[in-house]
CSV table of C-alpha atoms and ligand atoms in Angstrom, one decimal:
chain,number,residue,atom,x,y,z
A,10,UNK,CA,-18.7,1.9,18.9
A,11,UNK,CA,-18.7,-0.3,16.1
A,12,UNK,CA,-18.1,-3.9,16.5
A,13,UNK,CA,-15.1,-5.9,15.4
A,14,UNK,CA,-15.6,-7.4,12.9
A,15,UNK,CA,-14.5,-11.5,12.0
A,16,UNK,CA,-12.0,-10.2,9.5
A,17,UNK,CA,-10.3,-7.5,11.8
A,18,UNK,CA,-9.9,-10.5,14.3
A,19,UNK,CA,-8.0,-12.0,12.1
A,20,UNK,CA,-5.8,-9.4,10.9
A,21,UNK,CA,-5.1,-9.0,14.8
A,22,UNK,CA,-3.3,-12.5,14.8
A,23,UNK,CA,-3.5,-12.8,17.8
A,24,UNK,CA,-3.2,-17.1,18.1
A,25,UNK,CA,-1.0,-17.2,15.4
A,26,UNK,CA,2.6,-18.2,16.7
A,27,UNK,CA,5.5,-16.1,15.0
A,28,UNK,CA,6.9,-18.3,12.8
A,29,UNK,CA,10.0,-16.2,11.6
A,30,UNK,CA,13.4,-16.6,12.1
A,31,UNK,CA,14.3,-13.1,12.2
A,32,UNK,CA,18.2,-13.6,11.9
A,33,UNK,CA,17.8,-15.5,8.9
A,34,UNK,CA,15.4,-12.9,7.4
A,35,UNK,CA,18.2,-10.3,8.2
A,36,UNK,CA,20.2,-11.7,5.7
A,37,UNK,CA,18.3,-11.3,3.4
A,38,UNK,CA,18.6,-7.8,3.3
A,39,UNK,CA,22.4,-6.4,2.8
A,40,UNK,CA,21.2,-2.5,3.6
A,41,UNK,CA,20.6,-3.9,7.2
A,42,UNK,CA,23.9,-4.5,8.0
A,43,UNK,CA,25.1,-0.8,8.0
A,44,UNK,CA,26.0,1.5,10.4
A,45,UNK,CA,24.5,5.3,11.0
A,46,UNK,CA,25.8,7.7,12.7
A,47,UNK,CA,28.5,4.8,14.1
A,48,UNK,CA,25.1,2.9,15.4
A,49,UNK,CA,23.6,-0.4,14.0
A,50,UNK,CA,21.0,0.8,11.5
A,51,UNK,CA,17.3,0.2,13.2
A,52,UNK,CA,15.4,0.9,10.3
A,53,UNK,CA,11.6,1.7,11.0
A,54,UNK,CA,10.2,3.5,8.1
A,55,UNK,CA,9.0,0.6,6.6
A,56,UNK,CA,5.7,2.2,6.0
A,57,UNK,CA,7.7,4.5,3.7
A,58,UNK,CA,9.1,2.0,1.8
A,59,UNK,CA,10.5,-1.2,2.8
A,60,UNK,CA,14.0,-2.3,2.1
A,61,UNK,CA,15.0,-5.5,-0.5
A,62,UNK,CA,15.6,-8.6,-0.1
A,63,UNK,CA,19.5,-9.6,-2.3
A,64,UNK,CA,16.6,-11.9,-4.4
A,65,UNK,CA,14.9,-8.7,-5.9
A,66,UNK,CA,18.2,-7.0,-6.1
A,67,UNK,CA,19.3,-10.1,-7.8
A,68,UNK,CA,16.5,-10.5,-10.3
A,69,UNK,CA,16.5,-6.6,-11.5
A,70,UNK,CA,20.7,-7.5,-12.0
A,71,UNK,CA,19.8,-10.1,-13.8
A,72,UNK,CA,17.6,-8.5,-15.9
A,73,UNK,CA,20.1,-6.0,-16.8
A,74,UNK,CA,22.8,-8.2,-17.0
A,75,UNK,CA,21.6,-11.1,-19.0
A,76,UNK,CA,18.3,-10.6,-20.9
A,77,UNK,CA,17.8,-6.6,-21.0
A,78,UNK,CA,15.9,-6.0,-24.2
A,79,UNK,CA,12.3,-4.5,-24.6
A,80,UNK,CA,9.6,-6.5,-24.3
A,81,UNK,CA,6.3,-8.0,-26.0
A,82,UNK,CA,7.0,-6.9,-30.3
A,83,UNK,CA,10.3,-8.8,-30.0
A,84,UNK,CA,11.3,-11.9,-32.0
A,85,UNK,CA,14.4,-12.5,-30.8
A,86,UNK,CA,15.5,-14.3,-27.7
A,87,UNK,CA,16.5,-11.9,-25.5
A,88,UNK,CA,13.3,-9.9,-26.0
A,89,UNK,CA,11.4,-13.5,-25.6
A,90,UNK,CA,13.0,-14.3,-22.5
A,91,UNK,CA,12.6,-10.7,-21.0
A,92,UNK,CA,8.7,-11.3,-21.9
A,93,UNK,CA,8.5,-14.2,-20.1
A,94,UNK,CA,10.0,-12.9,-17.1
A,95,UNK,CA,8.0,-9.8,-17.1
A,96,UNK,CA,4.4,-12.1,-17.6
A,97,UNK,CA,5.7,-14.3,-15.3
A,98,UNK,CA,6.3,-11.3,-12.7
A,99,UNK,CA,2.4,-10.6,-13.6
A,100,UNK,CA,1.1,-14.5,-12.8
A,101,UNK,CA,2.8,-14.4,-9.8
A,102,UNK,CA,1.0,-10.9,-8.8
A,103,UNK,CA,-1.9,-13.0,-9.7
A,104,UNK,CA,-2.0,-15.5,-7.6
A,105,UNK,CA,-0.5,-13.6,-4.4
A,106,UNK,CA,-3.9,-11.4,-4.5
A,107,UNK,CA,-6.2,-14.5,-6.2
A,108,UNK,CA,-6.9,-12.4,-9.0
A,109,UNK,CA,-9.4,-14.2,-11.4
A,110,UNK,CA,-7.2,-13.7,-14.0
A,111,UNK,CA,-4.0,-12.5,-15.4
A,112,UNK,CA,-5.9,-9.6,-17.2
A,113,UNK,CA,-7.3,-8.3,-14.6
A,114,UNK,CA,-3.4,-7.4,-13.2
A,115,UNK,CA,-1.9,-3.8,-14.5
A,116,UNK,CA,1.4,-2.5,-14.0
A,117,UNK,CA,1.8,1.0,-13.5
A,118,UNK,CA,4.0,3.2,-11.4
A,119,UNK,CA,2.1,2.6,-8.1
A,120,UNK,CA,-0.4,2.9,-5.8
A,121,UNK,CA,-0.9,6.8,-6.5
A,122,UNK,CA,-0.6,5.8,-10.9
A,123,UNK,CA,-2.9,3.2,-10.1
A,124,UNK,CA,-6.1,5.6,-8.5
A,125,UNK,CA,-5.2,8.5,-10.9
A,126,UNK,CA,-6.0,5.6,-13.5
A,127,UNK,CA,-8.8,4.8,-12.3
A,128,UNK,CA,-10.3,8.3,-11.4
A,129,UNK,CA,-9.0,9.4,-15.3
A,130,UNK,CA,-10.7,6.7,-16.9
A,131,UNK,CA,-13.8,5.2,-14.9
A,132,UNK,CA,-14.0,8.7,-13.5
A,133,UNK,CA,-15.3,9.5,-17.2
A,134,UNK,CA,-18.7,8.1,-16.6
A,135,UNK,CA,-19.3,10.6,-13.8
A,136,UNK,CA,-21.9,13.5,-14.3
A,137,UNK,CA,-22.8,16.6,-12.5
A,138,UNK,CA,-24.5,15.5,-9.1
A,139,UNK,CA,-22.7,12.1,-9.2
A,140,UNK,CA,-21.0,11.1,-5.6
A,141,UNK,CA,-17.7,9.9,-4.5
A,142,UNK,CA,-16.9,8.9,-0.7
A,143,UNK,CA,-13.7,8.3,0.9
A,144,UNK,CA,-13.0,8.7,4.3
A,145,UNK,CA,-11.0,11.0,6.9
A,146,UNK,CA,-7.8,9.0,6.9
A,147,UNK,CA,-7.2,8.3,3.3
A,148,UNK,CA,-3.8,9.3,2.3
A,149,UNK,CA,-3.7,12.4,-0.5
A,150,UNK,CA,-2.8,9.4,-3.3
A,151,UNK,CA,-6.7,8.6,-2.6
A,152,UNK,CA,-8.5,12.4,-1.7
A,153,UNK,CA,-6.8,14.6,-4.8
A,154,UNK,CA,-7.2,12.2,-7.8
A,155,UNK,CA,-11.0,12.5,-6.6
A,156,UNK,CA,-11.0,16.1,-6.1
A,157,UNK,CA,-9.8,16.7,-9.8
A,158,UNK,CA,-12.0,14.2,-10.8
A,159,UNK,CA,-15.1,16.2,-9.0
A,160,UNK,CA,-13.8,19.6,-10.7
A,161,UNK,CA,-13.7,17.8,-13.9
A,162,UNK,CA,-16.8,15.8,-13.8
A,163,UNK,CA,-19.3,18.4,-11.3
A,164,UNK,CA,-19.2,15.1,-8.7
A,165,UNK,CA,-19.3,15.4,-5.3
A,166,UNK,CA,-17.0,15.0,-2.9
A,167,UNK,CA,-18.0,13.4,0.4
A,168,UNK,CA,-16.1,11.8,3.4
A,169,UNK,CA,-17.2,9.7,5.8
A,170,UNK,CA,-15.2,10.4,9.4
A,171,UNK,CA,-12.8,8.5,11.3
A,172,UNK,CA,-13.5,8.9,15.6
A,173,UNK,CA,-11.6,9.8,18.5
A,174,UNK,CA,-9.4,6.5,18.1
A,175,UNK,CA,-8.8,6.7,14.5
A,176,UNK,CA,-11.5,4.3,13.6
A,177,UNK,CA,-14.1,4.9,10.6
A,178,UNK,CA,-17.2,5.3,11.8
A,179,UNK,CA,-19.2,2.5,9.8
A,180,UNK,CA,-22.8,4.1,10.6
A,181,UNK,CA,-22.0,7.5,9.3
A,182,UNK,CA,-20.0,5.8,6.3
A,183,UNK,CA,-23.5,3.9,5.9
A,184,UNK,CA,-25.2,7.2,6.1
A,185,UNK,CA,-23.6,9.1,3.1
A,186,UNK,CA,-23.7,6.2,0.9
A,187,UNK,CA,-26.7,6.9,-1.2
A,188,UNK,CA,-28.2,6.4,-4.7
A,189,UNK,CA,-26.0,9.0,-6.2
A,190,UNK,CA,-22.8,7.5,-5.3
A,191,UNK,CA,-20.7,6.0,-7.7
A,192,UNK,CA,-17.8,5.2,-6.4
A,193,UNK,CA,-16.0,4.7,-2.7
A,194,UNK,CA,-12.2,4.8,-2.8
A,195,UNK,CA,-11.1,3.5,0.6
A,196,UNK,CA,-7.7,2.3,2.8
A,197,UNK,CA,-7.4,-0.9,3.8
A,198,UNK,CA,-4.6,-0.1,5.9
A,199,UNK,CA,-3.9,4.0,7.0
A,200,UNK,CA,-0.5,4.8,6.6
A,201,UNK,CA,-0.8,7.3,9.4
A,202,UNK,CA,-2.6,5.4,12.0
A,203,UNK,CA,-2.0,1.7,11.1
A,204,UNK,CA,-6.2,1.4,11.5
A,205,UNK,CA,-7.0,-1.5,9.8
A,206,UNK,CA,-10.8,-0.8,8.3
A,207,UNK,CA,-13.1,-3.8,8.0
A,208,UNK,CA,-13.1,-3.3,4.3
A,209,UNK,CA,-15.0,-6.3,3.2
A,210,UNK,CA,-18.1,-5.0,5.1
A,211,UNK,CA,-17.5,-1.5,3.7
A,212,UNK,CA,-17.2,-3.0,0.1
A,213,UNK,CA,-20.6,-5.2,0.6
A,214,UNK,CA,-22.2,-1.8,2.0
A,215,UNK,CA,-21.0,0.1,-1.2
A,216,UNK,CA,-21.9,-2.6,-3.1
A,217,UNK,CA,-25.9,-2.6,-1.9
A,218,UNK,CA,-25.9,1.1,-3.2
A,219,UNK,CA,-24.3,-0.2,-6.7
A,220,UNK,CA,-21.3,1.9,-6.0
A,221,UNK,CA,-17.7,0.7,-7.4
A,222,UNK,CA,-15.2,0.5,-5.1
A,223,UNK,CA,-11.4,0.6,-5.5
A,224,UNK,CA,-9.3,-0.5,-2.2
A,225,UNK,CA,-6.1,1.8,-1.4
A,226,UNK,CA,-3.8,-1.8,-0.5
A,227,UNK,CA,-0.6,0.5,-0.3
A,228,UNK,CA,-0.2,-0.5,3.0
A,229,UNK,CA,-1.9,-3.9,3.7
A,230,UNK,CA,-0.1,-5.5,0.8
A,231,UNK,CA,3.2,-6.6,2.5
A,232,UNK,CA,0.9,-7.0,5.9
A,233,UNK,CA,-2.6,-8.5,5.5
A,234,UNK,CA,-3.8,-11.8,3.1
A,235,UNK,CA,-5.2,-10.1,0.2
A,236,UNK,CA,-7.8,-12.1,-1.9
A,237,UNK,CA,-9.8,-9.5,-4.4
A,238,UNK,CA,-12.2,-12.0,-5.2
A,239,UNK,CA,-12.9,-12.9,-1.3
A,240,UNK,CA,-13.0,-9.1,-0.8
A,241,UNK,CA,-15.3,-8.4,-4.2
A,242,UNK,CA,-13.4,-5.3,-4.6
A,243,UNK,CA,-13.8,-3.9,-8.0
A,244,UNK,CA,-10.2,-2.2,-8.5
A,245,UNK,CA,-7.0,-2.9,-5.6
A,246,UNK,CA,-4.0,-0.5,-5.9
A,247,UNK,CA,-0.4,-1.3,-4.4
A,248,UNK,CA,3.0,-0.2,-4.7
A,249,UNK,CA,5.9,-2.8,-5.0
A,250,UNK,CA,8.3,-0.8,-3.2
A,251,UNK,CA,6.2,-1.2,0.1
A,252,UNK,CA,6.3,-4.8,-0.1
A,253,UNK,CA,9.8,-5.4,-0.4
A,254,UNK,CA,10.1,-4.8,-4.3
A,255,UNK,CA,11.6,-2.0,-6.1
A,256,UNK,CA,10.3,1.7,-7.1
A,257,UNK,CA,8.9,2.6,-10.0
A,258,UNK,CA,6.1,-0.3,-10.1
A,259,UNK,CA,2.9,-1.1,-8.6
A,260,UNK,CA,-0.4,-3.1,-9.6
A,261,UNK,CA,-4.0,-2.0,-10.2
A,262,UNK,CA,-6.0,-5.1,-10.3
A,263,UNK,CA,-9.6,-4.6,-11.9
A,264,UNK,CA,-12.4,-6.7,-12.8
A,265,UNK,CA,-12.2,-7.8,-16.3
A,266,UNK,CA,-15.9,-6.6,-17.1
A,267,UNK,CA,-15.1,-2.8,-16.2
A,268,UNK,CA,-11.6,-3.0,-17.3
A,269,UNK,CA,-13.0,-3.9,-20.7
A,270,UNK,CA,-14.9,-1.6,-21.2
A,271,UNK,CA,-13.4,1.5,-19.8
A,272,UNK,CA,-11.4,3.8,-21.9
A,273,UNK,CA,-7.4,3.5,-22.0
A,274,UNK,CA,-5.9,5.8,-19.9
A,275,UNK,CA,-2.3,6.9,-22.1
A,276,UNK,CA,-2.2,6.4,-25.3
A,277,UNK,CA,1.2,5.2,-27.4
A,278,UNK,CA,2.9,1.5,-27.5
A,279,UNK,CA,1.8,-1.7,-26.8
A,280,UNK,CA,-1.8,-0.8,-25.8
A,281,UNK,CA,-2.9,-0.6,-29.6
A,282,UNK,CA,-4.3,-3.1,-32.0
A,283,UNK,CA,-3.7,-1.1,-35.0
A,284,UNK,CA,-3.2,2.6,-35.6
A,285,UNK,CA,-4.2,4.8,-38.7
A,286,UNK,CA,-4.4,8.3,-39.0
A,287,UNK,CA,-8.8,8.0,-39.0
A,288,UNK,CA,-9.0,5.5,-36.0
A,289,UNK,CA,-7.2,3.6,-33.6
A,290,UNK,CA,-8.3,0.3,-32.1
A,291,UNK,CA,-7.0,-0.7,-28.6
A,292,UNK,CA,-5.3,-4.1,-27.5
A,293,UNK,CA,-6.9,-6.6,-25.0
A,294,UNK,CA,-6.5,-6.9,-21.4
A,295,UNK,CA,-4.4,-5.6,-19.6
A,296,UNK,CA,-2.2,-4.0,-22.5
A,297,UNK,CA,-5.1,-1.6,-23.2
A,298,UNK,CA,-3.4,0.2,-19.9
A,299,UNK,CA,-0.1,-0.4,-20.3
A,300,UNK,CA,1.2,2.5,-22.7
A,301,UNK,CA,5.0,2.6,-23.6
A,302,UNK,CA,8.0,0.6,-22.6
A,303,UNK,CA,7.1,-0.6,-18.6
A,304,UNK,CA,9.2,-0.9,-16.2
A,305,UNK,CA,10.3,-4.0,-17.0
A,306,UNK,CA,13.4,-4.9,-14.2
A,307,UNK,CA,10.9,-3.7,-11.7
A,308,UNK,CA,7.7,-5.6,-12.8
A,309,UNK,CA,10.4,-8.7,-12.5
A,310,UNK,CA,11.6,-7.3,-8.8
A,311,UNK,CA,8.3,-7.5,-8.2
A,312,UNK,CA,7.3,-11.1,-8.9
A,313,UNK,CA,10.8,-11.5,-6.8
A,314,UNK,CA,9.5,-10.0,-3.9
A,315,UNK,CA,6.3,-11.2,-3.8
A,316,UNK,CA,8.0,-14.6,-4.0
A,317,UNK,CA,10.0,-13.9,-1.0
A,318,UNK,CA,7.3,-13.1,1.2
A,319,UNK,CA,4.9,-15.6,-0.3
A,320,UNK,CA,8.1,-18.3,1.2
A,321,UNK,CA,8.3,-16.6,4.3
A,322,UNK,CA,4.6,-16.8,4.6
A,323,UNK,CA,2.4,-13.8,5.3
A,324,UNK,CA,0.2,-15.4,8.4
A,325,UNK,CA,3.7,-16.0,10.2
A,326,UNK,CA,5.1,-12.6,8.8
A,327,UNK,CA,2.6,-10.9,10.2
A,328,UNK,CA,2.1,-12.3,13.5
A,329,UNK,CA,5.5,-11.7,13.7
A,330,UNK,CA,5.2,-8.0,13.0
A,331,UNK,CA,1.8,-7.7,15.3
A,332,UNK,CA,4.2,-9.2,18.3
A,333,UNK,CA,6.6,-6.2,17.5
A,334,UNK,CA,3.5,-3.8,17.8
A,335,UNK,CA,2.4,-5.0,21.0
A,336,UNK,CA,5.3,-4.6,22.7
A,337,UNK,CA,6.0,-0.9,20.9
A,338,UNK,CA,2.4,0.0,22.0
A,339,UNK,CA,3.0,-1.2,26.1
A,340,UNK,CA,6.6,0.5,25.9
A,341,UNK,CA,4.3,3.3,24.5
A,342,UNK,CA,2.0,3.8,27.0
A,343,UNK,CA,4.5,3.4,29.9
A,344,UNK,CA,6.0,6.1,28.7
A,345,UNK,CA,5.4,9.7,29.9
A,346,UNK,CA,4.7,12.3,28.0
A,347,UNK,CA,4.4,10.3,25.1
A,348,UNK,CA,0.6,10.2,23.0
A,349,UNK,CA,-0.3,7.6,20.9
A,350,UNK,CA,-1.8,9.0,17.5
A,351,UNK,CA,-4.6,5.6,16.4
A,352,UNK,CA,-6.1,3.5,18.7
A,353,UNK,CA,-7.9,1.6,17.2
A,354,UNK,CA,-8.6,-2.1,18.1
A,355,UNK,CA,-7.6,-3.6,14.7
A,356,UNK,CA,-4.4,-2.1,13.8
A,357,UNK,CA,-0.8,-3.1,11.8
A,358,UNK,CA,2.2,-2.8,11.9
A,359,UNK,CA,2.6,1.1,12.4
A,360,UNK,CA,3.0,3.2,16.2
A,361,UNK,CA,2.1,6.9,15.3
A,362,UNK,CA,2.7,9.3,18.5
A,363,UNK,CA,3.7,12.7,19.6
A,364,UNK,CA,5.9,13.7,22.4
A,365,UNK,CA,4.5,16.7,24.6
A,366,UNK,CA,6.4,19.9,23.9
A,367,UNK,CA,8.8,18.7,21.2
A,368,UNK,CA,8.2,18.7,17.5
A,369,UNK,CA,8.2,15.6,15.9
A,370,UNK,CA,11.0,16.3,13.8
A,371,UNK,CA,13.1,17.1,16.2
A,372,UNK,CA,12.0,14.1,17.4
A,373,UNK,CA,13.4,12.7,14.5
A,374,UNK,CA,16.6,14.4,14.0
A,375,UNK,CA,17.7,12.5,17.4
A,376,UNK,CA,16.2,9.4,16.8
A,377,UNK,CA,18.7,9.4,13.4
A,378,UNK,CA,21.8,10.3,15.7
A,379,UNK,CA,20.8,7.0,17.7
A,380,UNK,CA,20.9,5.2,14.6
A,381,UNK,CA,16.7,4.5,14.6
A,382,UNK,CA,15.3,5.6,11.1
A,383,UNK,CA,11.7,6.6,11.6
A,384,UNK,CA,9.0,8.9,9.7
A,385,UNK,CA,8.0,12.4,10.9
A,386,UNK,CA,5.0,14.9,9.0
A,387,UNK,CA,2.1,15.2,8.3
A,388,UNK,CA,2.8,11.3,6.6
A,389,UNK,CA,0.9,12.6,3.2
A,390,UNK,CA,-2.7,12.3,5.5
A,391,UNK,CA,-3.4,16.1,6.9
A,392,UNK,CA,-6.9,15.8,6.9
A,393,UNK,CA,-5.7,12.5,9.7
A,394,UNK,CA,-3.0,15.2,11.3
A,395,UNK,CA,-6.3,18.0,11.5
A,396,UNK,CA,-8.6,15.5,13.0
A,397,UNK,CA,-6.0,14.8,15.8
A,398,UNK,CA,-5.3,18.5,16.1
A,399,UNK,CA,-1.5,17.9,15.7
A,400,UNK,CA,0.9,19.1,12.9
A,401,UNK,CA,2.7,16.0,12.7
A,402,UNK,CA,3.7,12.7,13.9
A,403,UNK,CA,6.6,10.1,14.8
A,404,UNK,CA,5.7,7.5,12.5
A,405,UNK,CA,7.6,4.2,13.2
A,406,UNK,CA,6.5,1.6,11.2
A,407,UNK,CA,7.6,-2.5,11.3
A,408,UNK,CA,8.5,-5.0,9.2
A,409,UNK,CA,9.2,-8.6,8.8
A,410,UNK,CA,13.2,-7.7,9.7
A,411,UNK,CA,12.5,-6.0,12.6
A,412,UNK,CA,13.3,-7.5,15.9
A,413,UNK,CA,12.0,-6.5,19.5
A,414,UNK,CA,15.7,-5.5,20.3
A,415,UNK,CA,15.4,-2.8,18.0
A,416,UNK,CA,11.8,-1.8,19.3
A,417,UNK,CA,13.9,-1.5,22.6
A,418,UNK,CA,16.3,0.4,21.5
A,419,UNK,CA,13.1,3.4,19.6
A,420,UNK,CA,12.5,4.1,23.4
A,421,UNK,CA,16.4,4.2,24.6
A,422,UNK,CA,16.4,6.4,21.5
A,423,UNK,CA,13.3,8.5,22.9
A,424,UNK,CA,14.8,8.3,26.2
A,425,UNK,CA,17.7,10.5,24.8
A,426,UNK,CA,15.1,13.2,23.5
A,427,UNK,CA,13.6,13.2,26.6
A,428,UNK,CA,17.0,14.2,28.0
A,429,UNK,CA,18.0,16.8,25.4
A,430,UNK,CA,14.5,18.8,26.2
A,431,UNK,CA,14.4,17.9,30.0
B,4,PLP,C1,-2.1,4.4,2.2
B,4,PLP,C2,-1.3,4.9,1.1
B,4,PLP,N1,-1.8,5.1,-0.1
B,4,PLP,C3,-1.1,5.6,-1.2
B,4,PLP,C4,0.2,5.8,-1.1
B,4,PLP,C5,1.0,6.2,-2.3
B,4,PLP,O1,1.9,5.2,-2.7
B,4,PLP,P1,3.0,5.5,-3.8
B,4,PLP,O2,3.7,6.8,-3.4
B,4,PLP,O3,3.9,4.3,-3.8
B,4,PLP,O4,2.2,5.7,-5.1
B,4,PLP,C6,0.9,5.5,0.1
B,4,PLP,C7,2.3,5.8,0.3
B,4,PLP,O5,2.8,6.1,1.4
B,4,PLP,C8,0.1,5.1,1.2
B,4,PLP,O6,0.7,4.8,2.4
């Protein structure tokens, strides 16, 4: 078994009081308040995407209502002001992950924008025989991008396994790192386990092959402290609608000195210095990957969000949420009939399982009539769904709104299915 590492410790939170009024924080979000199926919405597909906070839905109105024009080649005010909220939206990203600097912060889409940006462009220095390791439990945002890249490039492929409780097994990861590889794309958080991988080791294991590596944060960004220079990762990917901001946006951070010189990724607007018909030259940092108009009320939701949770306070929000888990997981394994899918002893926020002899969308389908909103499939992780020898999962997943009333009322929920297929 490999041992815990300090930083997994930590992530468990296990002496840190929850700090969270959870009332309050429900608020916050107006979508809570609704009904389903004539039930109080319990809303646990936060792993999915979480809901927003009225300050994010505020700051995209605003946007639109009060200073909608296109940003960066404007003189005038309006297209000053949105600027300033957009960069300021990209500081504030900055100093949530303690980015080095505001360069090194990229909007794109998302987390899946952000890898194929990374495999499209860095992936261009890979030749025939060159070596790329993931692992078993990556989500498909972080195995296909690679797999084109290896049918472009002639690299190979290799992935390092996960074990019986859904933990990476650090020696063998060790094992296929070699000379050859050039890069290690890896989760922080899997979306279909909730195994938190001790990623600083893995990095400074990459690292002493001289392997880049980019972190998959989709999921650790609304739960874990993320500091990219602490963790010396080269590139971190995340999604703003996973961490309470809105769709359409998302952040690759990269270190200036492979940002620089890696080749743009789209070419058009804003990420030129000057265009003629013999040669183009490319803008600075981070333009040079920012092609076209952004999205620019969703960069600003962003900074919103991260605002939100950066008041809340992320150590508190996620003791809070690691209290929910530990009660799901003991309801869990009181429960007959019921498997937990991920064991592992670091894990976040998310309670994958199967219930014997029903599938897990019907599971589903009767969880919704009780008003409980969780995930069921193959959660974009089959290889994760293969290794468990199951075709899919009940995913629920928690966040900062969640209460241990509604973690009571998952089971009554599951209760009811056992009923229906008694
Ligand atoms: C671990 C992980 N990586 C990548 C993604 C892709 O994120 P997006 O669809 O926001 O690009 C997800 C989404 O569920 C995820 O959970």
């Amino acid at each position: 078994m490999n041992a815990i590492s300090t930083e997994e410790q930590r992530a468990l939170h296990v002496s840190i009081p929850s700090r969270i009024d959870v009332a309050r924080v429900r608020q916050d979000f107006p979508i809570l308040a609704q009904q389903v199926h004539g039930r109080p919405l319990v809303y646990l597909d936060n792993a999915a995407t979480s809901q927003k906070p009225h300050r994010v839905i505020k700051a995209e109105a605003r946007y639109y209502a009060e200073i909608n024009a296109n940003i960066h080649r404007g003189v005038h005010t309006l297209s000053q002001q949105a600027t300033e909220s957009y960069e300021a939206a990209r500081d504030t990203v900055m100093r949530f992950i303690n980015a080095a600097r505001r360069e090194e912060i990229i909007f794109v889409r998302g987390t899946t924008e952000a890898i194929n940006l990374v495999a499209s462009s860095y992936g261009q220095r890979l030749v025939p025989g060159d070596e790329i390791l993931i692992s078993e439990m990556e989500h498909h945002s972080n195995i296909v991008p690679w797999q084109l890249l290896c049918e472009r490039s002639g690299a190979l492929l290799r992935v390092a396994p996960i074990d019986a409780a859904g933990e990476l097994v650090v020696e063998e990861f060790e094992r296929l790192l070699g000379p050859r590889t050039r890069l290690v794309a890896l989760t922080q958080l899997s979306n279909a386990l909730g195994t938190i991988t001790p990623i600083r080791e893995l990095i400074a294991l990459a690292h002493a092959q001289g392997a880049k590596v980019l972190v998959d944060g989709a999921q650790a960004i609304p739960h874990l402290k993320v500091d990219v220079q602490a963790l010396d990762c080269d590139f971190y990917a995340f999604s703003g609608h996973k961490i309470y901001g809105p769709t359409g946006v998302g952040v690759l951070y990269g270190k200036a000195a492979l940002l620089d010189v890696m080749p743009p990724y789209q070419g058009g607007g804003d990420m030129i210095k000057q265009v003629t018909f013999a040669r183009t030259t490319y803008n600075d940092l981070p333009y040079k990957f920012e092609a076209g108009t952004p999205n620019i009320a969703g960069g600003i939701g962003l900074g919103a969000a991260i605002s939100y949770l950066d008041r809340l306070g992320l150590e508190a929000v996620a003791a809070h949420e690691h209290a929910l888990l530990d009660d799901a997981t003991q309801r869990a394994n009181a429960t007959p009939g019921l498997r937990l899918i991920g064991c592992a002893r670091a894990k976040a926020s998310i309670l994958s399982f199967v219930v014997d002899g029903v599938h897990a969308h019907d599971v589903g389908t009767i969880l919704d009539l009780e008003g409980v909103a969780v995930r069921t499939g193959h959660h974009c992780a089959m290889p994760v769904m293969e290794h468990f020898g199951v075709p899919a999962t009940v995913r629920a997943s928690f966040a900062v709104y969640n209460t241990h009333e509604e973690v009571e009322a998952l089971f009554a929920a599951l209760g009811k299915v056992r009923e229906v297929f008694a």
